[in-house]
PDB file of C-alpha atoms in Angstrom:
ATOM      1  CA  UNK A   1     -98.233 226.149 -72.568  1.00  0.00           C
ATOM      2  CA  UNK A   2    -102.050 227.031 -72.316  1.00  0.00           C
ATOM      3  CA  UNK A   3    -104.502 224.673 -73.284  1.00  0.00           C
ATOM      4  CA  UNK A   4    -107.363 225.893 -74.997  1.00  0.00           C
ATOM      5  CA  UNK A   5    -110.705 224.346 -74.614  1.00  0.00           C
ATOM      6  CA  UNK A   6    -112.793 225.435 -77.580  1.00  0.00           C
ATOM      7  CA  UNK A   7    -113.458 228.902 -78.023  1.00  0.00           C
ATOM      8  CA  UNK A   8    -113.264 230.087 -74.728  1.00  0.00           C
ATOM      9  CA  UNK A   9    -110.560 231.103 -72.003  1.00  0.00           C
ATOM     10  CA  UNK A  10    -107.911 228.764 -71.403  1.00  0.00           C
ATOM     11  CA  UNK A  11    -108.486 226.235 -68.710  1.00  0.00           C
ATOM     12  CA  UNK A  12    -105.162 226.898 -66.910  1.00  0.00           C
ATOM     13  CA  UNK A  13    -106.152 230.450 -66.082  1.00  0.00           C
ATOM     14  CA  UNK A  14    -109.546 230.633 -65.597  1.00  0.00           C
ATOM     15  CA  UNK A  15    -110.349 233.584 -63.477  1.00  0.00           C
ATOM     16  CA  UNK A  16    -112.546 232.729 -59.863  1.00  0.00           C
ATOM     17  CA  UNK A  17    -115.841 234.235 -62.145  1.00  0.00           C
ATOM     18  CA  UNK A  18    -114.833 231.940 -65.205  1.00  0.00           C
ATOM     19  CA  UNK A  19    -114.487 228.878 -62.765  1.00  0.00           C
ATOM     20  CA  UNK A  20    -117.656 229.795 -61.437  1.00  0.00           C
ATOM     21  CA  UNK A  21    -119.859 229.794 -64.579  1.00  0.00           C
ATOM     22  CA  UNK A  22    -118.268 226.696 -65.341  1.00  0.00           C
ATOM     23  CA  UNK A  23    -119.084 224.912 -62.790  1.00  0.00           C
ATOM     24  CA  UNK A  24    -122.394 226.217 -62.058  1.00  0.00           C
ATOM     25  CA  UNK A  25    -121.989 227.762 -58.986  1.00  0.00           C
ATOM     26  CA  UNK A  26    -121.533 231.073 -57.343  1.00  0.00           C
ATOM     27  CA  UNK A  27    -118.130 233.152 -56.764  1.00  0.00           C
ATOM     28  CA  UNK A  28    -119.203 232.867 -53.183  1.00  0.00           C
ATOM     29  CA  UNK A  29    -119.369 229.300 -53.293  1.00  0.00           C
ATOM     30  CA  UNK A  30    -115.872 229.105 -54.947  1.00  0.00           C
ATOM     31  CA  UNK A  31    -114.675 231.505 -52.177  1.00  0.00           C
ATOM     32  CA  UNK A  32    -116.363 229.442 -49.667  1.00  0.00           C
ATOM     33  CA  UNK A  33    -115.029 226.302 -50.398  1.00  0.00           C
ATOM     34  CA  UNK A  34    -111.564 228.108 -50.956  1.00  0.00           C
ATOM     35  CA  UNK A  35    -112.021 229.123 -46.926  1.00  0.00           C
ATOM     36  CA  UNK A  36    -112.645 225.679 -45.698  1.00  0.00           C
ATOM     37  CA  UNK A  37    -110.009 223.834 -48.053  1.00  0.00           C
ATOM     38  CA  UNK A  38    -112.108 222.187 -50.200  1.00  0.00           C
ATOM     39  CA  UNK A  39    -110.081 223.885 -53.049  1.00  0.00           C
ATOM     40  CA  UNK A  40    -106.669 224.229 -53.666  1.00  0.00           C
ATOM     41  CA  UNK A  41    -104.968 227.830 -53.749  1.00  0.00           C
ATOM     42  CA  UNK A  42    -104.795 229.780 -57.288  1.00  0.00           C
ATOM     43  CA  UNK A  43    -101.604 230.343 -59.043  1.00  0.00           C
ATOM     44  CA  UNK A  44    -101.238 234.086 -59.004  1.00  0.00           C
ATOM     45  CA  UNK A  45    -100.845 235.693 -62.611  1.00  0.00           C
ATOM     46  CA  UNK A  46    -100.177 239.036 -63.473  1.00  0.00           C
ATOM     47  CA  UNK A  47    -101.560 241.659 -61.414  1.00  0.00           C
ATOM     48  CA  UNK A  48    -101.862 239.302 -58.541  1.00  0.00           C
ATOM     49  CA  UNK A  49    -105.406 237.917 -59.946  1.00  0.00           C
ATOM     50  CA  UNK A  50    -105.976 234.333 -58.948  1.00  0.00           C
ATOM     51  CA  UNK A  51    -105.880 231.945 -61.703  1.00  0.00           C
ATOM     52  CA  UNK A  52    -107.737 228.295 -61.640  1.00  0.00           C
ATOM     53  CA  UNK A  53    -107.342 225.185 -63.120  1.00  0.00           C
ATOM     54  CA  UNK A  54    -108.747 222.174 -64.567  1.00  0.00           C
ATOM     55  CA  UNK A  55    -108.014 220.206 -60.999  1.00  0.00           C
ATOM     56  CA  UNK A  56    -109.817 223.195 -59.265  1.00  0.00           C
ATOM     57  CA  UNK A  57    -113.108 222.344 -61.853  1.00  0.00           C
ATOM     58  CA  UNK A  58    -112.613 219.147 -61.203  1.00  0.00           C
ATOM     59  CA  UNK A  59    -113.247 219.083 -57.514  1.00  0.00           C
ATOM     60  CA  UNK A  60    -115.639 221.429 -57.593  1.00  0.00           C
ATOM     61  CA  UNK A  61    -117.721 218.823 -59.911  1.00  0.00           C
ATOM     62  CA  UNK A  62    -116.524 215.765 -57.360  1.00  0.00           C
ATOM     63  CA  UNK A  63    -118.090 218.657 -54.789  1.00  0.00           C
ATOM     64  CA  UNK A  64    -121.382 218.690 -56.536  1.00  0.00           C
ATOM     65  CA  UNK A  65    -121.429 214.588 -56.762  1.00  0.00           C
ATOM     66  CA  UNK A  66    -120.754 214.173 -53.016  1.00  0.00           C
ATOM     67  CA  UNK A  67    -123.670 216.334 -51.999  1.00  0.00           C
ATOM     68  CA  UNK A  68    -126.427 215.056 -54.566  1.00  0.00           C
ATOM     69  CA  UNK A  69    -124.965 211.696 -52.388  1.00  0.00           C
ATOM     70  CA  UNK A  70    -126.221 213.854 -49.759  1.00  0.00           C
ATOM     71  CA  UNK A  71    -123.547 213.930 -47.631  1.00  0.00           C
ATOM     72  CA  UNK A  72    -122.889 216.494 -45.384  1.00  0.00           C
ATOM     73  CA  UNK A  73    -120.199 219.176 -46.064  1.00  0.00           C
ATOM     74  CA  UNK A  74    -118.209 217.863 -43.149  1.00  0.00           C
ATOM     75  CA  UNK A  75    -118.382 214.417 -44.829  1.00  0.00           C
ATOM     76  CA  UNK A  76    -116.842 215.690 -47.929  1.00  0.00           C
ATOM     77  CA  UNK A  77    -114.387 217.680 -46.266  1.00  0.00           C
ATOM     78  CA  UNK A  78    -113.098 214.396 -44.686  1.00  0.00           C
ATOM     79  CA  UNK A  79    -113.535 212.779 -47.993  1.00  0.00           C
ATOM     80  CA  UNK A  80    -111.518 214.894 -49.808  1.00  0.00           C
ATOM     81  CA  UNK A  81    -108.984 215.007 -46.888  1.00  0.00           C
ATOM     82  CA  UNK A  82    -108.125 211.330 -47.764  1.00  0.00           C
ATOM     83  CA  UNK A  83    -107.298 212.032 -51.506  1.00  0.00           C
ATOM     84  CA  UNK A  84    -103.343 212.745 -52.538  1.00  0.00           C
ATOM     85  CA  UNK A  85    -102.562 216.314 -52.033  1.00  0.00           C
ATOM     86  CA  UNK A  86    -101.193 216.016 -55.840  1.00  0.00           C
ATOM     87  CA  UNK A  87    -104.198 214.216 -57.083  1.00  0.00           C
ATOM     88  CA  UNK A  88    -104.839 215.175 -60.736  1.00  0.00           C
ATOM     89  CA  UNK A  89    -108.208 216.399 -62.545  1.00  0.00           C
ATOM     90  CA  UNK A  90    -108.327 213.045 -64.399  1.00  0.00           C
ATOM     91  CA  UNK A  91    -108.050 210.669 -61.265  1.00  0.00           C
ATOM     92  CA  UNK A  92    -110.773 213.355 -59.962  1.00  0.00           C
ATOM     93  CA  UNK A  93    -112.931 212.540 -62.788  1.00  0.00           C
ATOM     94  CA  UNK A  94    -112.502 208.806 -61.652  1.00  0.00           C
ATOM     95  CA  UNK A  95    -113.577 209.975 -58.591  1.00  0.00           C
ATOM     96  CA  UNK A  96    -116.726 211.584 -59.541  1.00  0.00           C
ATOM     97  CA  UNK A  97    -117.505 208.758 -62.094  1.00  0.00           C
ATOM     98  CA  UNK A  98    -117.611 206.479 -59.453  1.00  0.00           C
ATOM     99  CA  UNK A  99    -119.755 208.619 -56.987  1.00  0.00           C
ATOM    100  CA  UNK A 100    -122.244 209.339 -60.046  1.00  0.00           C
ATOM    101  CA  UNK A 101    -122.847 205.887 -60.609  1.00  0.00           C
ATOM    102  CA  UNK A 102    -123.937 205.286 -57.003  1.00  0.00           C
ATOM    103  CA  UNK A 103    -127.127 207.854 -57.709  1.00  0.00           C
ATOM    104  CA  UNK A 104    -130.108 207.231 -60.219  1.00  0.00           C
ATOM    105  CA  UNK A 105    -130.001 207.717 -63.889  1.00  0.00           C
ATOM    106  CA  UNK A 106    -130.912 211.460 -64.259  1.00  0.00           C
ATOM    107  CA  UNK A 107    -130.786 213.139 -67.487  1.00  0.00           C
ATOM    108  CA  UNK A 108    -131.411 217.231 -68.123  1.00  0.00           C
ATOM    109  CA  UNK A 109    -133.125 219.106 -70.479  1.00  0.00           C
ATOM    110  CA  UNK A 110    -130.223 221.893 -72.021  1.00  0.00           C
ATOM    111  CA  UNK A 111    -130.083 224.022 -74.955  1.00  0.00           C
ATOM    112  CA  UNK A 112    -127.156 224.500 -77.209  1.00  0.00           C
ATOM    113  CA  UNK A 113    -125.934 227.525 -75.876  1.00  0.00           C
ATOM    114  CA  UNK A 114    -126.292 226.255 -71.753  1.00  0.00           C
ATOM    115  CA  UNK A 115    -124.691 223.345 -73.056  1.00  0.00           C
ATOM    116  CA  UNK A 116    -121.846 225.132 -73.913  1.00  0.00           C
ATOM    117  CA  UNK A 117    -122.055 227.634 -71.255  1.00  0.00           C
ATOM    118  CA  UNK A 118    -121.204 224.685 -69.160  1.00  0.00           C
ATOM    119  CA  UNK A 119    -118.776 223.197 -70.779  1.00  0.00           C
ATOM    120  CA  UNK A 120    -116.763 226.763 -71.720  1.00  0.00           C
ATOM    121  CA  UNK A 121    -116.630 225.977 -75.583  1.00  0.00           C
ATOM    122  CA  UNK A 122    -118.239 226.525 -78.233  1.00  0.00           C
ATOM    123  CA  UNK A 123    -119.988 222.961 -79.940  1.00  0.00           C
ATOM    124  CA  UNK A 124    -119.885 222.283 -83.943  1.00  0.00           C
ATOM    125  CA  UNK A 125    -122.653 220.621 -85.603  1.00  0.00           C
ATOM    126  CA  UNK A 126    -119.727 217.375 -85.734  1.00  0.00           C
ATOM    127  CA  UNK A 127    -119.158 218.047 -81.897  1.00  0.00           C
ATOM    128  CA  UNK A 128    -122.969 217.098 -81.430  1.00  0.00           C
ATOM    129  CA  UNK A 129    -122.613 214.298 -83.464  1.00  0.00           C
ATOM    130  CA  UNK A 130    -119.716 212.658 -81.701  1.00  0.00           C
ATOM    131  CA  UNK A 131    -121.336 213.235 -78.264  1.00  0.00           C
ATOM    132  CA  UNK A 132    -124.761 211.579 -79.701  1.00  0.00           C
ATOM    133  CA  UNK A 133    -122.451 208.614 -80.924  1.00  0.00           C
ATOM    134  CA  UNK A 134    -120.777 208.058 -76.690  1.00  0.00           C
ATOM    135  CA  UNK A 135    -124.624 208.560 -75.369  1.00  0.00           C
ATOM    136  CA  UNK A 136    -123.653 211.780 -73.429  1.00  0.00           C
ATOM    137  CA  UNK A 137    -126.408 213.619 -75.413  1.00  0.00           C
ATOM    138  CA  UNK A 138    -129.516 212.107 -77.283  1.00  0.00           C
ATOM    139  CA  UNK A 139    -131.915 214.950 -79.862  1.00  0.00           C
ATOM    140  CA  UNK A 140    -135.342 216.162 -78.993  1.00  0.00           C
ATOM    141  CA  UNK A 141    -137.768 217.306 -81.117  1.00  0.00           C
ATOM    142  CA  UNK A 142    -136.425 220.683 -81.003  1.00  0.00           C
ATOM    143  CA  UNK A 143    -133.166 220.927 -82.697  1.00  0.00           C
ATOM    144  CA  UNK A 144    -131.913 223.083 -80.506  1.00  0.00           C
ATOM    145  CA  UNK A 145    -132.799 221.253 -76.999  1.00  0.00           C
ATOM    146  CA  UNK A 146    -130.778 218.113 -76.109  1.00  0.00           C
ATOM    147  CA  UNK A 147    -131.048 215.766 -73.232  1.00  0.00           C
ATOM    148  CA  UNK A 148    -127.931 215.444 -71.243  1.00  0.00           C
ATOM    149  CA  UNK A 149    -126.411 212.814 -69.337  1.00  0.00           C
ATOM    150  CA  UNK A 150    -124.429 215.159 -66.139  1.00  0.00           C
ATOM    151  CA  UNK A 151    -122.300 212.058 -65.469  1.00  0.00           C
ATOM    152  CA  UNK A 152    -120.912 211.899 -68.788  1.00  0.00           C
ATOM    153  CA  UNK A 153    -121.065 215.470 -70.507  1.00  0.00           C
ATOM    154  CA  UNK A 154    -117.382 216.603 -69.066  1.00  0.00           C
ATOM    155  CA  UNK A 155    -115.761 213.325 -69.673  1.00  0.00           C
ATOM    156  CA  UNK A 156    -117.617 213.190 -73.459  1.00  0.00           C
ATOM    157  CA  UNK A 157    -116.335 216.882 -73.978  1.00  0.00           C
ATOM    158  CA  UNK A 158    -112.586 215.754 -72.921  1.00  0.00           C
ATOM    159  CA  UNK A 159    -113.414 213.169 -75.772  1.00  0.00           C
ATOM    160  CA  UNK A 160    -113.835 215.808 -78.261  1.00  0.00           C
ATOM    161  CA  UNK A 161    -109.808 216.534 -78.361  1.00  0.00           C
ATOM    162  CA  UNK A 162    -108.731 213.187 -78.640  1.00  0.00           C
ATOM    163  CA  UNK A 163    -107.403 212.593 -82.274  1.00  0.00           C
ATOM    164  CA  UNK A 164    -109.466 209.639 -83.014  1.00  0.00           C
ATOM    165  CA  UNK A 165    -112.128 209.283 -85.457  1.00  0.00           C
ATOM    166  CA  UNK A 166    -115.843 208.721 -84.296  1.00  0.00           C
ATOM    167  CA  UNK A 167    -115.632 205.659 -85.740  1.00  0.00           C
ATOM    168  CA  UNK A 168    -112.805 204.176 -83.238  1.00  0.00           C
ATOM    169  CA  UNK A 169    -114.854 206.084 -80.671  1.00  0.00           C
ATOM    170  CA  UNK A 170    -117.919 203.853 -81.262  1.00  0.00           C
ATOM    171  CA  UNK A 171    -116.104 200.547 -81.444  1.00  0.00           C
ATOM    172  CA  UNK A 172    -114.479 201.415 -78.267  1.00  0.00           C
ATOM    173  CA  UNK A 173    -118.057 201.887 -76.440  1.00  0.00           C
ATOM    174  CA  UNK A 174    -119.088 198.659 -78.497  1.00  0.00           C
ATOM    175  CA  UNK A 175    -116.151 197.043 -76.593  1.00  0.00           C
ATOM    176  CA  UNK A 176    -116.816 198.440 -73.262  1.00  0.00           C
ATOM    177  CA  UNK A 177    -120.721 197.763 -73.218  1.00  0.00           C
ATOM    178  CA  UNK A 178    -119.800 194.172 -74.108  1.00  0.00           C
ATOM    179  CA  UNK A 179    -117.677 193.757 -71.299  1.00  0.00           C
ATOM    180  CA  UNK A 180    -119.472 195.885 -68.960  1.00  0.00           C
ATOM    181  CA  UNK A 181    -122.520 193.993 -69.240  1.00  0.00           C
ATOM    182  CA  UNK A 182    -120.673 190.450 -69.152  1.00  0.00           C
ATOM    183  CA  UNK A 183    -118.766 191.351 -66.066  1.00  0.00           C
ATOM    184  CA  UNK A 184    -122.444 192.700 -64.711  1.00  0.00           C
ATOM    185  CA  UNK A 185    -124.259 189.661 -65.942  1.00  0.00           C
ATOM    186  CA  UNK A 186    -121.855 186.979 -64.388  1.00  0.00           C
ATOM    187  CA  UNK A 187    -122.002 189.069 -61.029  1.00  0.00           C
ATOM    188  CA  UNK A 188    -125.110 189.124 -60.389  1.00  0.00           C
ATOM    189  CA  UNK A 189    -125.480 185.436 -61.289  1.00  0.00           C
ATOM    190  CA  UNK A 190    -122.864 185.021 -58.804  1.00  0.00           C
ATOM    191  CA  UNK A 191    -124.595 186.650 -56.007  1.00  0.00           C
ATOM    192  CA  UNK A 192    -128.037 185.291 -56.205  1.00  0.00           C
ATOM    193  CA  UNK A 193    -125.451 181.412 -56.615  1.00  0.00           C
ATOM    194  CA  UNK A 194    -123.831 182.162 -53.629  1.00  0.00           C
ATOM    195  CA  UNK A 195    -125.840 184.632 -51.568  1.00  0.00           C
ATOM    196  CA  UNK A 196    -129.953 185.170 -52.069  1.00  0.00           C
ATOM    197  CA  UNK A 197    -130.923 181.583 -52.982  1.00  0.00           C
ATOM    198  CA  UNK A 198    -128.995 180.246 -49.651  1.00  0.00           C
ATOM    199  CA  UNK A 199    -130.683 182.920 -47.544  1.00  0.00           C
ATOM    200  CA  UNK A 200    -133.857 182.350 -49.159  1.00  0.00           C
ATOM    201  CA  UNK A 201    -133.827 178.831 -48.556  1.00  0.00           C
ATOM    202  CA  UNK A 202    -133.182 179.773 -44.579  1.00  0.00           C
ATOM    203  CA  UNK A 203    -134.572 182.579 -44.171  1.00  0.00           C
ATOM    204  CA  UNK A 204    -138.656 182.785 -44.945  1.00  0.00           C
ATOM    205  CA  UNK A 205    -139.813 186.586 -42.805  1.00  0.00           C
ATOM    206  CA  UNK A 206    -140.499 188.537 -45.681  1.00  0.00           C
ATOM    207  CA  UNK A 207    -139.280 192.038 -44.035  1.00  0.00           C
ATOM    208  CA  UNK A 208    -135.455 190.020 -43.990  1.00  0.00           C
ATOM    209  CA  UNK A 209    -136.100 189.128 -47.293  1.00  0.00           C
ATOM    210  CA  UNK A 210    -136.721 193.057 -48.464  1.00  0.00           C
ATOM    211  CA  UNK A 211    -133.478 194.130 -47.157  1.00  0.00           C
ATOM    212  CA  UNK A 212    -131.661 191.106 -48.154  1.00  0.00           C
ATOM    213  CA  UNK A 213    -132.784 192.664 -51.908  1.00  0.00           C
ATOM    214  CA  UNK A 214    -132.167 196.164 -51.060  1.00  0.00           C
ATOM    215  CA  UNK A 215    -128.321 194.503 -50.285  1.00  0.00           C
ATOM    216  CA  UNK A 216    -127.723 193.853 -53.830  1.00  0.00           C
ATOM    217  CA  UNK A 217    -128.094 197.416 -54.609  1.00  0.00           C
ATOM    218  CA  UNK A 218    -126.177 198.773 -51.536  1.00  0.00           C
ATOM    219  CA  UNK A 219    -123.079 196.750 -53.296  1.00  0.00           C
ATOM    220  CA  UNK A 220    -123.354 198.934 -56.481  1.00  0.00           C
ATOM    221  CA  UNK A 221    -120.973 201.002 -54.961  1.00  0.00           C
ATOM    222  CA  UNK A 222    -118.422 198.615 -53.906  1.00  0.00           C
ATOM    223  CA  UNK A 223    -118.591 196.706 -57.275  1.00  0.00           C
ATOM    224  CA  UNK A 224    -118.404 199.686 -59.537  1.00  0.00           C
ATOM    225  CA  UNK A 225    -114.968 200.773 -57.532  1.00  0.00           C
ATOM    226  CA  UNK A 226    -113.641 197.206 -57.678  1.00  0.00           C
ATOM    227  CA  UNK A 227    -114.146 197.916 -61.452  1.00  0.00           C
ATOM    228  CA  UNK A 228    -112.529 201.085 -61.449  1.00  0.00           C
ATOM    229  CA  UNK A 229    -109.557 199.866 -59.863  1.00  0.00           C
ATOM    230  CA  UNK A 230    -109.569 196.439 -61.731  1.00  0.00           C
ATOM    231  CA  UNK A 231    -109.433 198.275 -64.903  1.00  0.00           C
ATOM    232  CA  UNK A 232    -107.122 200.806 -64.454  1.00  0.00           C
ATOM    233  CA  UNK A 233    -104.607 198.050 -63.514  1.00  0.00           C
ATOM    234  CA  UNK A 234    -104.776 196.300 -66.404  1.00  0.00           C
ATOM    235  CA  UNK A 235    -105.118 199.080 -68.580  1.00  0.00           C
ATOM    236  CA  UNK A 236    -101.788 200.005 -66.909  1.00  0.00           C
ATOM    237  CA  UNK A 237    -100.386 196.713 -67.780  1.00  0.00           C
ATOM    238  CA  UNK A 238    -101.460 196.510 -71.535  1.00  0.00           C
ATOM    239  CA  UNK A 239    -100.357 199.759 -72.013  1.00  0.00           C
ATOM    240  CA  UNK A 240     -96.733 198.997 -70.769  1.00  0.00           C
ATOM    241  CA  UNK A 241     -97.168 196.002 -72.892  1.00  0.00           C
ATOM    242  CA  UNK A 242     -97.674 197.569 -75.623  1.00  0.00           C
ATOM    243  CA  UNK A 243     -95.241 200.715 -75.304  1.00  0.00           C
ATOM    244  CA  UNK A 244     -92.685 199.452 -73.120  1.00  0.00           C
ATOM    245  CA  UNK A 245     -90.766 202.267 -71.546  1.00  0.00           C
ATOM    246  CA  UNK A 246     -87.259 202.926 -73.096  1.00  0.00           C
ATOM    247  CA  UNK A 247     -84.230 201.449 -71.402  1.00  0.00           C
ATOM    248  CA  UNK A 248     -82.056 204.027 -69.545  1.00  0.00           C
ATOM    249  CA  UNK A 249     -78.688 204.094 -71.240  1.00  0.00           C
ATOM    250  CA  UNK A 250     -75.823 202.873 -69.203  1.00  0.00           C
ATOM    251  CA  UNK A 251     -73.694 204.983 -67.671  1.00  0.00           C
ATOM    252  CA  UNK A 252     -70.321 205.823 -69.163  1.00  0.00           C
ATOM    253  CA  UNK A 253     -67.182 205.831 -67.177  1.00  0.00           C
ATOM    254  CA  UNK A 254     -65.697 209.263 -66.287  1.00  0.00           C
ATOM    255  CA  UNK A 255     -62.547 210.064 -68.698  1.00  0.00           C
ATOM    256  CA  UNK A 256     -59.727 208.574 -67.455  1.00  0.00           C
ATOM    257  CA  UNK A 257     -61.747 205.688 -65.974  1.00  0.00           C
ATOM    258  CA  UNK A 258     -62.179 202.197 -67.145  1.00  0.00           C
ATOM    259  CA  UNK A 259     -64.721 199.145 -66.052  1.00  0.00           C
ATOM    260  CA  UNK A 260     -62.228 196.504 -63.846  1.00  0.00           C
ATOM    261  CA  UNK A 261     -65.028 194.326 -62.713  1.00  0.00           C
ATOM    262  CA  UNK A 262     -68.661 194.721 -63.148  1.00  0.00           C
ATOM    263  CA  UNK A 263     -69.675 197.673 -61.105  1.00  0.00           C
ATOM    264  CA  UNK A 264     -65.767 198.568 -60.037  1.00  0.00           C
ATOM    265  CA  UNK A 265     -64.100 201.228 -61.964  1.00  0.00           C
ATOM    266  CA  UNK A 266     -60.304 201.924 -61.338  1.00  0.00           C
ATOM    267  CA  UNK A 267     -57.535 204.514 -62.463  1.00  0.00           C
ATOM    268  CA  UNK A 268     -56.585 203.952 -65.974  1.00  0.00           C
ATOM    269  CA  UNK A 269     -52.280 203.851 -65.373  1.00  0.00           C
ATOM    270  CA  UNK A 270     -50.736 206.539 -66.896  1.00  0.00           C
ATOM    271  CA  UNK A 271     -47.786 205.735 -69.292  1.00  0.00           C
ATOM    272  CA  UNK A 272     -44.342 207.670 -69.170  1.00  0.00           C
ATOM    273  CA  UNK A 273     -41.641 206.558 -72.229  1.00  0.00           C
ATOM    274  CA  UNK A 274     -38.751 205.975 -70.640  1.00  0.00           C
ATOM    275  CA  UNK A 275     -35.777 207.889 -72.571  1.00  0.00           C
ATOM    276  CA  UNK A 276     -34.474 205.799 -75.829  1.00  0.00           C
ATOM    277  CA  UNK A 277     -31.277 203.871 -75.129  1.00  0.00           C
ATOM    278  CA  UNK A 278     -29.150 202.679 -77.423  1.00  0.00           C
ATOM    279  CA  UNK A 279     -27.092 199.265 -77.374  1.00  0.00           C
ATOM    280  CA  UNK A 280     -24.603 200.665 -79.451  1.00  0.00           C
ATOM    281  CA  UNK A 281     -21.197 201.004 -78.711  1.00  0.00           C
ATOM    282  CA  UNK A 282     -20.368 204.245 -75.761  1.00  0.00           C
ATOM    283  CA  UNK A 283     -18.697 207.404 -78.291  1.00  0.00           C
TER     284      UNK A 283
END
């Protein structure tokens, strides 16, 4: 089945101009990257037009990430070599959350209709509302000009299908700013316990002292995968917690066949009736 995303063309069979637009960059980038194996192969629809998917906009976006990292396309070629060759568009979204967060908080300037240009749907009036609420988007004093948050604006528009009501969606950021922060605040405690004030107390050249501080934000990286990875674990293990997967029925013995011992079947015998005799007396 086709999955619609708003108004537009469906996401499983977005033509090469389609993915394009969507992604903000040229058919001869798309073709380019196609070329070097950056992206995946079409699926070939009807007459033999190449048709893209959300995994092929989602590495395109990881794409974009990697090179406002400024690495080199060489880099990302090898980065991308690394990932599973069945690697789906939401664990690329991981991906590109966690390559967003190493750069600085950037927000653009877009109007309504480039905001939806880019996200290939068309926005309600409740739409903006529920993106305002997760902090992809905040109001300007034009009504029709928002500022945008890049990291967030595809993962906030995924939000918009989820059948849940803005209010869970606000107690769920309540929940994860909470938790963020904690897990933020102790961490940093912990690393100026156990790692600046000990080389501070050592260590007096100031130059030493600079990079020791640009450390801390080198880490950023490191700690916001750990966190990744920490959380999808246990997210894994509530959520088999809480929906345990259904035992698989046991098998049943072929016809014919009954259980002997556990995991020994053997022949059921097959019963003949002997012919009636009779103890009376012979005619």
């Amino acid at each position: 089945m086709e999955r619609q995303d708003g108004v537009g063309e469906p996401t499983d069979q977005l033509t090469v101009d389609q993915l394009a637009a969507r992604a903000g960059v040229t058919v001869r980038t798309v073709r380019f990257y196609s070329t070097r194996g950056l992206l995946p192969p079409p699926a070939i629809g009807p007459r033999r037009v190449g048709r893209y998917g959300p995994e092929h906009l989602s590495r395109l976006a990881l794409i974009e990430e990697l090179q406002n990292q400024g690495m080199t396309l060489a880099a990302i070629e090898r980065y991308l070599q690394r990932l599973p060759d069945d690697i789906s568009a939401h664990d690329l979204a991981i991906h590109r959350a966690v390559v967003a967060s190493w750069m600085p908080d950037t927000v653009d300037e877009t109007t309504r209709a480039q905001l939806e240009g880019r996200v290939g749907r068309e926005l309600t009036d409740d739409d903006i509302e529920r993106l305002e609420a997760m902090s992809v988007l905040a109001r300007t004093k034009d009504p029709d000009v928002f500022r945008v948050d890049p990291a967030l604006v595809q993962l906030g528009v995924r939000l918009l299908d989820v059948p849940i009501s803005q209010e869970a969606i606000l107690a769920a950021r309540e929940v994860m700013m909470e938790h963020t922060r904690s897990a933020a605040r102790e961490l940093s405690r912990l690393f100026k316990r156990e790692v600046w004030d000990p080389y501070r107390e050592v260590e007096s050249d100031p130059e030493r002292l600079e990079r020791m501080k640009s450390l801390s934000a080198h880490m950023q990286p490191m700690v916001v995968q750990a966190l990744v990875t920490t959380f999808q674990r246990s997210m894994k293990e509530e959520l088999r917690a809480v929906f345990p997967p259904d035992p698989a029925p046991l098998p049943q013995p072929p016809a014919g066949r009954y259980p002997q011992k556990r995991g020994e079947l053997r022949e059921r015998p097959q019963t003949t009736r002997s012919p009636r005799t009779t103890t009376r007396g012979t005619p």
